[in-house]
Coordinates of C-alpha atoms and ligand atoms in Angstrom, one line a residue:
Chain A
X1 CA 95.6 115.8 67.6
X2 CA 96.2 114.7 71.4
X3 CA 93.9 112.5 72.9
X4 CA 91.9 115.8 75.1
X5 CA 91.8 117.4 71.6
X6 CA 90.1 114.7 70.2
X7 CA 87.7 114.0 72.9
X8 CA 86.5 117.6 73.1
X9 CA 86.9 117.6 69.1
X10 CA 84.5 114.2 69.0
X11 CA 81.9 115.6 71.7
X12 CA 81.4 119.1 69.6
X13 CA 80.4 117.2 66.3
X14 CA 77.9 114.9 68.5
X15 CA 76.7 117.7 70.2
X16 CA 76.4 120.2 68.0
X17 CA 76.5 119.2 64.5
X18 CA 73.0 118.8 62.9
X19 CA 72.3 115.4 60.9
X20 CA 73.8 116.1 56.8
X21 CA 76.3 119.2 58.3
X22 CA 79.4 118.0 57.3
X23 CA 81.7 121.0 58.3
X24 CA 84.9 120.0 59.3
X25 CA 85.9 120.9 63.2
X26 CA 89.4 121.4 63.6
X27 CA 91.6 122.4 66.4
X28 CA 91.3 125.9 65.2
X29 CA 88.1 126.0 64.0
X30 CA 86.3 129.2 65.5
X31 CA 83.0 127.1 67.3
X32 CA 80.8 130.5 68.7
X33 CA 82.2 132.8 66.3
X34 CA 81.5 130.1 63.5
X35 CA 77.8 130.3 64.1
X36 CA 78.5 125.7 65.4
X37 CA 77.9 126.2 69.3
X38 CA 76.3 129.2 70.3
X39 CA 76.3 131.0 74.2
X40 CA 72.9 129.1 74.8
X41 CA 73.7 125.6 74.0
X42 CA 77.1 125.9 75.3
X43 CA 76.5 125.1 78.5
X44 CA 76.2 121.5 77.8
X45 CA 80.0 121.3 76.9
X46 CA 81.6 122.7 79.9
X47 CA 79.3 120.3 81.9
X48 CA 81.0 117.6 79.7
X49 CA 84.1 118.8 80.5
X50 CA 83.5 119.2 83.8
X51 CA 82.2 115.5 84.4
X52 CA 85.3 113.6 82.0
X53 CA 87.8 115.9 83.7
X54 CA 86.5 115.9 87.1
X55 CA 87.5 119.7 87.0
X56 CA 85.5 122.9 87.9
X57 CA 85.6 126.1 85.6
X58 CA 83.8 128.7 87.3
X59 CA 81.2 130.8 85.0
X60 CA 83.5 134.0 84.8
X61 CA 86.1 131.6 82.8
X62 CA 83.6 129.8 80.2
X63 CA 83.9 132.7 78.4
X64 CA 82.9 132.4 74.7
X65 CA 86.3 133.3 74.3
X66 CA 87.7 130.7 76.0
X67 CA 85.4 128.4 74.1
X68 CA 85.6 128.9 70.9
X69 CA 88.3 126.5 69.4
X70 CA 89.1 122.8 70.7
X71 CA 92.9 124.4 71.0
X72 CA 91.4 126.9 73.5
X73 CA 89.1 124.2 75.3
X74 CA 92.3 122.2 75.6
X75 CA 94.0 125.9 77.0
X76 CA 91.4 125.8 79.5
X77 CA 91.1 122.0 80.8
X78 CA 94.7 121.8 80.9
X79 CA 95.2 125.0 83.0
X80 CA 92.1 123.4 85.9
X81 CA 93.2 120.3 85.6
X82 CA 97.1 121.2 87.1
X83 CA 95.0 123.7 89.4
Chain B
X1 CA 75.8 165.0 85.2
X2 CA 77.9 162.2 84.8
X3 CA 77.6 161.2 80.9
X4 CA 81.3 161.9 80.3
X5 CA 82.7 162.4 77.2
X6 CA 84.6 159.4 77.0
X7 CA 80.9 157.7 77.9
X8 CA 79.1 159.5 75.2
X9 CA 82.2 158.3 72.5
X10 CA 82.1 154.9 73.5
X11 CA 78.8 154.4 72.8
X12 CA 78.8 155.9 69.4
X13 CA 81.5 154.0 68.4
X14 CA 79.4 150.9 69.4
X15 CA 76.8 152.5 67.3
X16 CA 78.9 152.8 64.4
X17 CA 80.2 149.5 64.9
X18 CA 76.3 148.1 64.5
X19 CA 75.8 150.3 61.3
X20 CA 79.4 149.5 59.8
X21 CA 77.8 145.7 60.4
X22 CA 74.7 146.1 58.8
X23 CA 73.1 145.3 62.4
X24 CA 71.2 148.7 63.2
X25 CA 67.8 148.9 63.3
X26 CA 65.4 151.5 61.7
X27 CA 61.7 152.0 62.8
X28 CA 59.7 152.7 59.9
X29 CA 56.7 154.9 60.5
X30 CA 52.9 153.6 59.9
X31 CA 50.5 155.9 58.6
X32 CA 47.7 153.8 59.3
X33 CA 46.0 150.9 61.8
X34 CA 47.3 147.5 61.1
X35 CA 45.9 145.5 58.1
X36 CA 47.0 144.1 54.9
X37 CA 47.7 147.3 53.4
X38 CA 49.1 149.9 55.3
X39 CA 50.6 153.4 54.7
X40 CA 54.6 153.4 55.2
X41 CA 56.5 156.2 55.5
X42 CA 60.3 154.9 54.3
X43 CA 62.3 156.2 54.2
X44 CA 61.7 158.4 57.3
X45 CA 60.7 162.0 55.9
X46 CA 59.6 160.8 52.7
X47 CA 55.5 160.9 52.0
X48 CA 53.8 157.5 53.5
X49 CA 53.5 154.9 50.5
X50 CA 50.6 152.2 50.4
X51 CA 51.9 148.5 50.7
X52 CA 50.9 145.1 51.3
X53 CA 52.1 143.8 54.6
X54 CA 53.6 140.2 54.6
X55 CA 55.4 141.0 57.7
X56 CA 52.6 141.3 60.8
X57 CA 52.1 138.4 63.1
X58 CA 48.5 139.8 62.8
X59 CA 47.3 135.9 61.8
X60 CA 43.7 136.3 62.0
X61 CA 43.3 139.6 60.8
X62 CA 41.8 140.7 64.4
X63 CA 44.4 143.6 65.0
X64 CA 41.7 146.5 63.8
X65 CA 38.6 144.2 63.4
X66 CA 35.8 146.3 64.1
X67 CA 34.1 144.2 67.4
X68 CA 37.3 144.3 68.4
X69 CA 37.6 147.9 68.7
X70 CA 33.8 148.5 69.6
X71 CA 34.8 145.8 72.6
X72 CA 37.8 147.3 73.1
X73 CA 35.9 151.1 73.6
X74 CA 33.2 149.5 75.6
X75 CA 35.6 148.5 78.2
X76 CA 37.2 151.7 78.0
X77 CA 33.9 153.3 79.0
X78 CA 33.4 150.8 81.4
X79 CA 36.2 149.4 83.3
X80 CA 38.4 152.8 82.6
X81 CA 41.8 153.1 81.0
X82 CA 44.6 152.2 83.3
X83 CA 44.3 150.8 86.8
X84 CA 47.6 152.0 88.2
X85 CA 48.6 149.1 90.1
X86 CA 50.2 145.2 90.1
X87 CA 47.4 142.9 89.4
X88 CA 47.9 141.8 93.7
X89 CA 47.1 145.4 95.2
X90 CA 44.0 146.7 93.4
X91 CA 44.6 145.7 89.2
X92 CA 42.3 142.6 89.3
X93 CA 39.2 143.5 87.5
X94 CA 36.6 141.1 87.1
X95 CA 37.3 141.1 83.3
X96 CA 41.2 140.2 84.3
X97 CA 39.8 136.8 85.6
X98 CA 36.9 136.6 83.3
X99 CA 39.6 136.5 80.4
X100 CA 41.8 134.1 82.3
X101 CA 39.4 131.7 83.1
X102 CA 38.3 132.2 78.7
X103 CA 41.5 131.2 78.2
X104 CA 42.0 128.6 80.3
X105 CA 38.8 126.8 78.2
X106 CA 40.3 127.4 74.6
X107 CA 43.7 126.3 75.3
X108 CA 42.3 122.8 77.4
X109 CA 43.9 123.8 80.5
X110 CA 43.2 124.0 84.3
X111 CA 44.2 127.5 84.9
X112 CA 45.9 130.5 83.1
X113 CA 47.3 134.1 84.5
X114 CA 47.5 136.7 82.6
X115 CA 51.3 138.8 82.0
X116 CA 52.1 142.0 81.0
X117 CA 53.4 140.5 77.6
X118 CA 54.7 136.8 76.9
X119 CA 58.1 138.0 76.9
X120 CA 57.3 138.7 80.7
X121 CA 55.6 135.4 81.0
X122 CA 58.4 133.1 79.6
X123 CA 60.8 135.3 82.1
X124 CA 59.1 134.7 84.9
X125 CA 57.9 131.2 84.8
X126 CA 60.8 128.8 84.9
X127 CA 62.3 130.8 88.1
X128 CA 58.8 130.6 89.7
X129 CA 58.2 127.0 89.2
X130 CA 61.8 125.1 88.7
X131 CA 64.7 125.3 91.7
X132 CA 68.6 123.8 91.8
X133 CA 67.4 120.7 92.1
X134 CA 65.8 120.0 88.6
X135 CA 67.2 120.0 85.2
X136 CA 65.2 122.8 82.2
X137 CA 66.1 120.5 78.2
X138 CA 64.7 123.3 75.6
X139 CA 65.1 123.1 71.9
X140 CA 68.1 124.6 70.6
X141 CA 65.5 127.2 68.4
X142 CA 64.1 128.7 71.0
X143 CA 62.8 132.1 71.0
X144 CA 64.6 134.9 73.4
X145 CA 62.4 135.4 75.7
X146 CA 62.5 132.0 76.8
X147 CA 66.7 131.9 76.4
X148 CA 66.4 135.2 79.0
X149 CA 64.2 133.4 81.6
X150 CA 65.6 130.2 81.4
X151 CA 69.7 132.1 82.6
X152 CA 67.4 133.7 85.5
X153 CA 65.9 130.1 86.7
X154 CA 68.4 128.6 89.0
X155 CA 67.9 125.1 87.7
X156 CA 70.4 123.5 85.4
X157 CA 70.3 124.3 81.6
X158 CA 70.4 122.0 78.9
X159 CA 69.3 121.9 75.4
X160 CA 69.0 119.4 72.6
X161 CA 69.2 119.7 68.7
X162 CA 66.0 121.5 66.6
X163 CA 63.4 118.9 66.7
X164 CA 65.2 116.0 67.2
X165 CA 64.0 113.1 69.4
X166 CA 66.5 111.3 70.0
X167 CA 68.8 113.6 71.1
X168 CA 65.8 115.0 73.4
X169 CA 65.5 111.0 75.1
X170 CA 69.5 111.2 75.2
X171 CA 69.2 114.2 77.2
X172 CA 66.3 112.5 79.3
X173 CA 68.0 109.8 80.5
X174 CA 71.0 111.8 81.1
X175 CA 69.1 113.9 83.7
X176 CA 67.1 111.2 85.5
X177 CA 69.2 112.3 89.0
X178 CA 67.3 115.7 89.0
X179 CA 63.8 116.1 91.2
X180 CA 61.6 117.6 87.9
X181 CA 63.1 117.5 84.1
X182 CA 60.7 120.1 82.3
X183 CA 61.3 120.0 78.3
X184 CA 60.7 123.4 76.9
X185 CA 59.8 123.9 73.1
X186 CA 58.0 126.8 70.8
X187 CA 54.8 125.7 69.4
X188 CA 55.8 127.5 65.8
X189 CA 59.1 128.3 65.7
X190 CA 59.6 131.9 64.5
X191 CA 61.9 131.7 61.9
X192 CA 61.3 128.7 59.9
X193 CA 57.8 128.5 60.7
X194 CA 57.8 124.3 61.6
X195 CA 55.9 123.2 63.7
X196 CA 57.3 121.1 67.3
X197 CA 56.5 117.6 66.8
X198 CA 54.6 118.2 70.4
X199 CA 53.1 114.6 70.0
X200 CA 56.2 112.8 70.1
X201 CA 57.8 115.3 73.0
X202 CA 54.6 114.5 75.1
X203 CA 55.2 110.6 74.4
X204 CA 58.9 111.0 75.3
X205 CA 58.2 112.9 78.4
X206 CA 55.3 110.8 79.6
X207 CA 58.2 108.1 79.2
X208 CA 60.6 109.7 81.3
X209 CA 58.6 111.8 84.2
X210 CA 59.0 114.9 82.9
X211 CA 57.3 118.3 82.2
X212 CA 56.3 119.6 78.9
X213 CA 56.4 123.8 78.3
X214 CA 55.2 124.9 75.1
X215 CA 55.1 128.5 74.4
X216 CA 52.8 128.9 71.2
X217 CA 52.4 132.5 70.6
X218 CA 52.9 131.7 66.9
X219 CA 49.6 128.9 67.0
X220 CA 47.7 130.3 69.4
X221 CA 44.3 131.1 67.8
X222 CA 45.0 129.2 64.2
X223 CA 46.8 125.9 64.4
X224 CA 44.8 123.2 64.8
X225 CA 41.4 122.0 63.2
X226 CA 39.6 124.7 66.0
X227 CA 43.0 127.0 66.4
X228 CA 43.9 126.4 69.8
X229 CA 47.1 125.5 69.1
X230 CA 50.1 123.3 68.9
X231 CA 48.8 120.4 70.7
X232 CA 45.4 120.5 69.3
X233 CA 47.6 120.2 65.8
X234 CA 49.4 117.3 67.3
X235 CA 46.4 115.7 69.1
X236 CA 47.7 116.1 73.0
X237 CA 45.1 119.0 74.6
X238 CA 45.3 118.3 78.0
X239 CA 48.8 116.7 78.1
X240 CA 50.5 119.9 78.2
X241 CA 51.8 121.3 81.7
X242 CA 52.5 124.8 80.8
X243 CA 51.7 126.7 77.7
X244 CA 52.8 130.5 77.6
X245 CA 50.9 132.9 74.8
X246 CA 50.6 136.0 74.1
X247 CA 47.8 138.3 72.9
X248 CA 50.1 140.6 70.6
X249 CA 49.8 138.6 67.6
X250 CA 46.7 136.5 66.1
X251 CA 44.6 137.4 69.5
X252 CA 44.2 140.8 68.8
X253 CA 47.4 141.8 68.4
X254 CA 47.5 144.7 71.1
X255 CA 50.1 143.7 73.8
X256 CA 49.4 140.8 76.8
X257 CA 50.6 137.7 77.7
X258 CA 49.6 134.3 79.7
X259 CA 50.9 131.0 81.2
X260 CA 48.3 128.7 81.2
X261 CA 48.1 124.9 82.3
X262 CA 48.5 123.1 85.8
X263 CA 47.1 124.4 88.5
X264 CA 49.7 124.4 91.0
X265 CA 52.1 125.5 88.4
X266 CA 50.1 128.6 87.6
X267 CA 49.6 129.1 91.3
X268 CA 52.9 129.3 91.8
X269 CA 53.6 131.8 89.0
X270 CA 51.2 134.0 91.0
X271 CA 53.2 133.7 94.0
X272 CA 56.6 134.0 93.0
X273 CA 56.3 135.6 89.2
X274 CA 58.5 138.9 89.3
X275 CA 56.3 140.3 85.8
X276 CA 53.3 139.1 86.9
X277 CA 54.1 140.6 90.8
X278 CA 56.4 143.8 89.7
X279 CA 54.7 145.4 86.6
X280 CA 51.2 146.5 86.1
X281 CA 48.3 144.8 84.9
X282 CA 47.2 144.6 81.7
X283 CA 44.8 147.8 80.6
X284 CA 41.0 147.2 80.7
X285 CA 40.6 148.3 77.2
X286 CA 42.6 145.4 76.3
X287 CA 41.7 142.7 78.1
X288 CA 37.7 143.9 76.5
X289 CA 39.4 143.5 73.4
X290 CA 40.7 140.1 73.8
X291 CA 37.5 138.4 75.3
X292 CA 35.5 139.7 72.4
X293 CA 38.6 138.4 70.0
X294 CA 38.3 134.8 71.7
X295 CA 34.3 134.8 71.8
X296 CA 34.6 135.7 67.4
X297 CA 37.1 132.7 67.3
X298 CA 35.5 130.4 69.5
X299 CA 32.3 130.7 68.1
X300 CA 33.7 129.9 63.9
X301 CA 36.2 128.8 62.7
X302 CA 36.0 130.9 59.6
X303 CA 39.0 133.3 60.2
X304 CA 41.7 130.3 60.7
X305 CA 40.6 128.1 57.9
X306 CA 40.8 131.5 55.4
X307 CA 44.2 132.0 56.8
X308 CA 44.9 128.1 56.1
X309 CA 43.6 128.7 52.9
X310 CA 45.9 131.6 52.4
X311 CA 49.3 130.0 53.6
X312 CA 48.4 126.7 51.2
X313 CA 48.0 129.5 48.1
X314 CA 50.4 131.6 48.9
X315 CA 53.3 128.7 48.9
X316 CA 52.2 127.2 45.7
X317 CA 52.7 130.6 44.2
X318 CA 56.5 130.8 45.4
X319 CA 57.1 127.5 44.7
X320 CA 55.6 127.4 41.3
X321 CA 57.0 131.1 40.5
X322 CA 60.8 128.8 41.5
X323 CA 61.7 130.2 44.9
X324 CA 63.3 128.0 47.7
X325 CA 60.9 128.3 50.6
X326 CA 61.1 126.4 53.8
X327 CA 58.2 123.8 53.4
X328 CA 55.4 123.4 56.0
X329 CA 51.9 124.6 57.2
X330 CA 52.5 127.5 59.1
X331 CA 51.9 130.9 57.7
X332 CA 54.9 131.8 58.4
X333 CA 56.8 131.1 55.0
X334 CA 60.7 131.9 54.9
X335 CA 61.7 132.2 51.2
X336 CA 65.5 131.3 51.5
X337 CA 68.4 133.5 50.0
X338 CA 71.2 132.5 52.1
X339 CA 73.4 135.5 51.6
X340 CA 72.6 138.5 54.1
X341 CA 73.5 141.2 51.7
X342 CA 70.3 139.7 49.0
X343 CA 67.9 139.2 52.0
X344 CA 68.2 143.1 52.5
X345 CA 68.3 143.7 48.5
X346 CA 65.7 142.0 48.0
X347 CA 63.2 143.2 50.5
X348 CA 63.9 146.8 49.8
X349 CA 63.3 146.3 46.1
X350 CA 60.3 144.5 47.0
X351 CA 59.2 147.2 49.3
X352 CA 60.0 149.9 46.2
X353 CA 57.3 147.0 43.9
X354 CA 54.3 147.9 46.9
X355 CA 55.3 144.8 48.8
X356 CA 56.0 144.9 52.7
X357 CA 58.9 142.2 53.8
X358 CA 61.7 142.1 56.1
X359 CA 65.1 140.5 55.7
X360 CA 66.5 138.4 58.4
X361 CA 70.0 137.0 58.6
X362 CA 72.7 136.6 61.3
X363 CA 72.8 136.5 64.9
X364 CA 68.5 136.9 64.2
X365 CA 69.2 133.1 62.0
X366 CA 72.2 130.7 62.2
X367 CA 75.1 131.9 59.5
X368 CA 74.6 131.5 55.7
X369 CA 70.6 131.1 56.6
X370 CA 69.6 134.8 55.5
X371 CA 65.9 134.8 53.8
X372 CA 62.8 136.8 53.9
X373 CA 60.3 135.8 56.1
X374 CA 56.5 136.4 54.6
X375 CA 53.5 136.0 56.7
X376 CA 49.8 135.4 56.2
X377 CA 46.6 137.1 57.6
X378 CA 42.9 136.1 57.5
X379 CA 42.9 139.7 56.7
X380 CA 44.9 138.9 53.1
X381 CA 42.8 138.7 50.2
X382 CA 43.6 137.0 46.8
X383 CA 44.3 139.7 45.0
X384 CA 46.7 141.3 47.8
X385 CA 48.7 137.4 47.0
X386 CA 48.4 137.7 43.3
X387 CA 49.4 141.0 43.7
X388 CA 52.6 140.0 46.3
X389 CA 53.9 137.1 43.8
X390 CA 54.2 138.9 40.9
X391 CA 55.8 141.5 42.4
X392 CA 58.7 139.1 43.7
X393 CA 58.1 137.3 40.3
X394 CA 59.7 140.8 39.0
X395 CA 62.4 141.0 41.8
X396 CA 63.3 137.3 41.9
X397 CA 64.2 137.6 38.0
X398 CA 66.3 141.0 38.3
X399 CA 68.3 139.0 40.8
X400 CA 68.6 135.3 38.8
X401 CA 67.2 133.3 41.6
X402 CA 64.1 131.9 40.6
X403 CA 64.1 128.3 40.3
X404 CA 67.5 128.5 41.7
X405 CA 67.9 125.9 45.3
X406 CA 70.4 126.8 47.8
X407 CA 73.5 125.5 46.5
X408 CA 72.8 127.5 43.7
X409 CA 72.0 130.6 45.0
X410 CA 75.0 130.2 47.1
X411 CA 77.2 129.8 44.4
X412 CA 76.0 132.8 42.6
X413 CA 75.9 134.7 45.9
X414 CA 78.4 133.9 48.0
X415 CA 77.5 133.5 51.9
Ligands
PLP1 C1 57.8 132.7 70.4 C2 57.6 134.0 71.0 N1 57.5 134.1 72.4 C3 57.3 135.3 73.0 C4 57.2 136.5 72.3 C5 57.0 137.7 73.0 O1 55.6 138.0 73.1 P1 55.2 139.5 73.6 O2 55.2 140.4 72.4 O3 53.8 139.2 74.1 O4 56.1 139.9 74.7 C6 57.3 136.4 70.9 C7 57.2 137.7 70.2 O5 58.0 138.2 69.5 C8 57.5 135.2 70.3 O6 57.7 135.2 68.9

């Protein structure tokens, strides 16, 4: 796993993992789908994002879609942070 | 008319999509007022069948309490049956503030206005009160109503993990660059019935300037030694700033809804709330109702501690009898089966057995988290529990679970 991978990999189990879960987050790991981040709580992430990065993803593209594995996060940095 | 074909289609194919899913609802017709035994009519055509209800939020047993109604026709007679209007043009009775200001004693605040449901209250408050400039941190468990008026505020969104401090203080300190932080929690939370450890989010807050929102809709009326609530349970009356409740479950049960607490806060909700400016008042007859429900539960405390007496009974039985509840005080008790397909078998076999309960599971609880949630009434006699127990005593052994826990059941089950 890159180093983005990782980060974004690292700040979803923090996040969003209770205490005693100990489900495994891969890079393809379905997060929203998977019942792990929901549309509520995912707001926090693409702040994160936002603030390592120094990148802006405007609301129509945080998509739950476009958030629901750390490949597709990675899809998604990668694609604002060329811009 | 422009309801197309292709409009009509694509609709029922969503429809079909929520049956195939096991996601559409069904209504089930009562025969009766609400109580702890009601006539059901299920399914719909077939003759109404008496059951015990474990599934009301009708706490206190006030829904169809008889000074409630008399109360309830009195202001009928009296202050008439609708008033046609927002509370701001001509819908303010004098029992509208009467009420508020009865409120606004039992919950320990400085002021209260009165919504035409709490669902209305918690989506108008945060837009009313918060701007850009501060920062809203709510508890991941949330109900809706709060999630819906929380994405129309404008101020930033942020939540932290059920009930856990220190990811709260994390998110504290993260926000210190916003004007106002405001820290948003359910009283009861819904589903698993726990109760906010509001004592320890007041401390926190107090720490860190911010704002503390409790909506207690499940306490309101029974938790705490003199039921008003969440923070009377966790010993802060008077350190919350806004408390939303509603009056559709222990208070009567009828429909209604209120946010209560700082003055200016509440001021401003009266100003700038979109329910409270855009929707009619609440009807007389129910706002008679509800000042006769809070004089009965101000004046004893009878009806809460029967209902206390009730929730400790009724969850030695289910834990002695070998089912895995979620422990607590509240009366809400979820018995835990994990797998969404025996949530739903088991309720409707427990519903053929006389016994009224509801299976929840997914999107309504996280994945894998499927149970039946039972609830307790003041209204509930003993022999309506000893009755309820061995009925899932009966439906608990045809489906091996008793004295099962939840690795267990999910290895028998599946998720
Ligand atoms: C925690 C919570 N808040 C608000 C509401 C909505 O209350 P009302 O029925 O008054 O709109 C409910 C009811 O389902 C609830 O459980």
């Amino acid at each position: 796993m890159d180093e983005l991978k990782k980060a974004i990999r690292d700040y979803v189990v923090k996040e969003y993992l209770e205490e005693g879960d100990d489900r495994q987050v891969g890079e393809d790991t379905p997060l929203i789908t998977g019942g792990i981040v929901d549309s509520f709580s995912m707001v926090s992430l693409k702040r994160f994002l936002e603030r390592k990065y120094s990148i802006q993803i405007p609301d129509a593209e945080a998509t739950p879609q476009a958030f629901d594995t750390v490949n597709s996060i990675a899809a998604l940095v990668t694609r604002f942070t060329k811009g | 008319m422009a309801y197309s074909g292709r409009a009509r289609e694509s609709y029922q194919n969503e429809l079909a999509n929520l049956r195939d899913q096991g996601l559409f609802k069904e209504e089930r017709y009562i025969h009766a007022p609400q109580g702890a035994e009601i006539e059901v009519e299920f399914p719909t055509g077939n003759p109404p069948r008496k059951v015990i209800n474990m599934c009301a939020n009708n706490y206190l047993g006030l829904s169809s309490h008889p000074e409630v109604v008399a109360a309830a026709h009195a202001g009928l007679d009296h202050r008439g049956y609708g008033m046609s209007s927002v509370r701001f043009i001509c819908g303010t009775q004098d029992i509208h503030r009467e009420l508020e200001n009865k409120l606004t004693e039992f919950l320990g605040t400085e002021d209260t206005l009165l919504f035409p449901s709490c669902m209305d209250a918690n989506a108008g408050v945060f837009e009313a009160v918060l701007s850009e400039q501060d920062v809203m941190i709510a508890d991941r468990l949330v109900h809706a109503s709060i999630v819906d008026g929380m994405r129309l505020c404008k101020a930033m969104q942020d939540t932290f993990k059920h009930s856990d401090m220190g990811h709260l203080e994390e998110k504290l300190v993260e926000h210190q660059d916003k004007r106002f932080r405001m820290v948003i929690t359910d009283g009861v939370f819904s589903m698993d019935g726990d109760i906010a450890r509001l004592d320890a989010i007041v401390a926190l807050a107090e720490k860190h300037d911010a704002m503390v929102f409790v909506d207690d809709s499940h306490a309101s009326g029974f938790i705490g030694k003199t039921g008003r609530g969440t923070h009377e349970h966790c010993g802060v009356v008077g350190r919350m700033d806004v408390i939303t409740t509603t009056l559709g479950k222990a208070l009567g049960g009828a429909s209604g809804g209120c946010v209560s607490g700082r003055r200016e806060l509440v001021e401003m909700c009266r100003q700038r709330a979109r329910p409270y400016l855009f929707s009619n008042t609440v009807a007389p007859v129910i706002v008679s109702g509800a000042l006769k429900v809070l004089d009965l539960i101000s004046a004893t405390t009878e009806r809460r501690d029967k209902l206390e007496t009730n929730t400790v009974y009724w969850r030695k039985l289910l834990t002695d009898a070998g089912f895995d509840i979620k422990p607590g005080e509240s009366p809400i008790v979820p018995v835990m089966l994990y797998n969404a397909k025996l949530a739903q078998d088991v309720a409707r076999d427990l519903f053929a057995e006389g016994i009224y309960v509801v299976g929840f599971f997914f999107p309504v609880v996280a994945k894998g988290q499927a149970r039946i949630r039972t609830q307790l009434s003041a209204a509930h006699e003993k022999h309506h529990l000893d009755a309820a127990i061995a009925a899932f005593v009966k439906v608990g052994k045809k489906y091996g679970i008793l004295g099962l826990g939840k690795n267990q059941i999910i290895e028998k089950y599946g998720l």
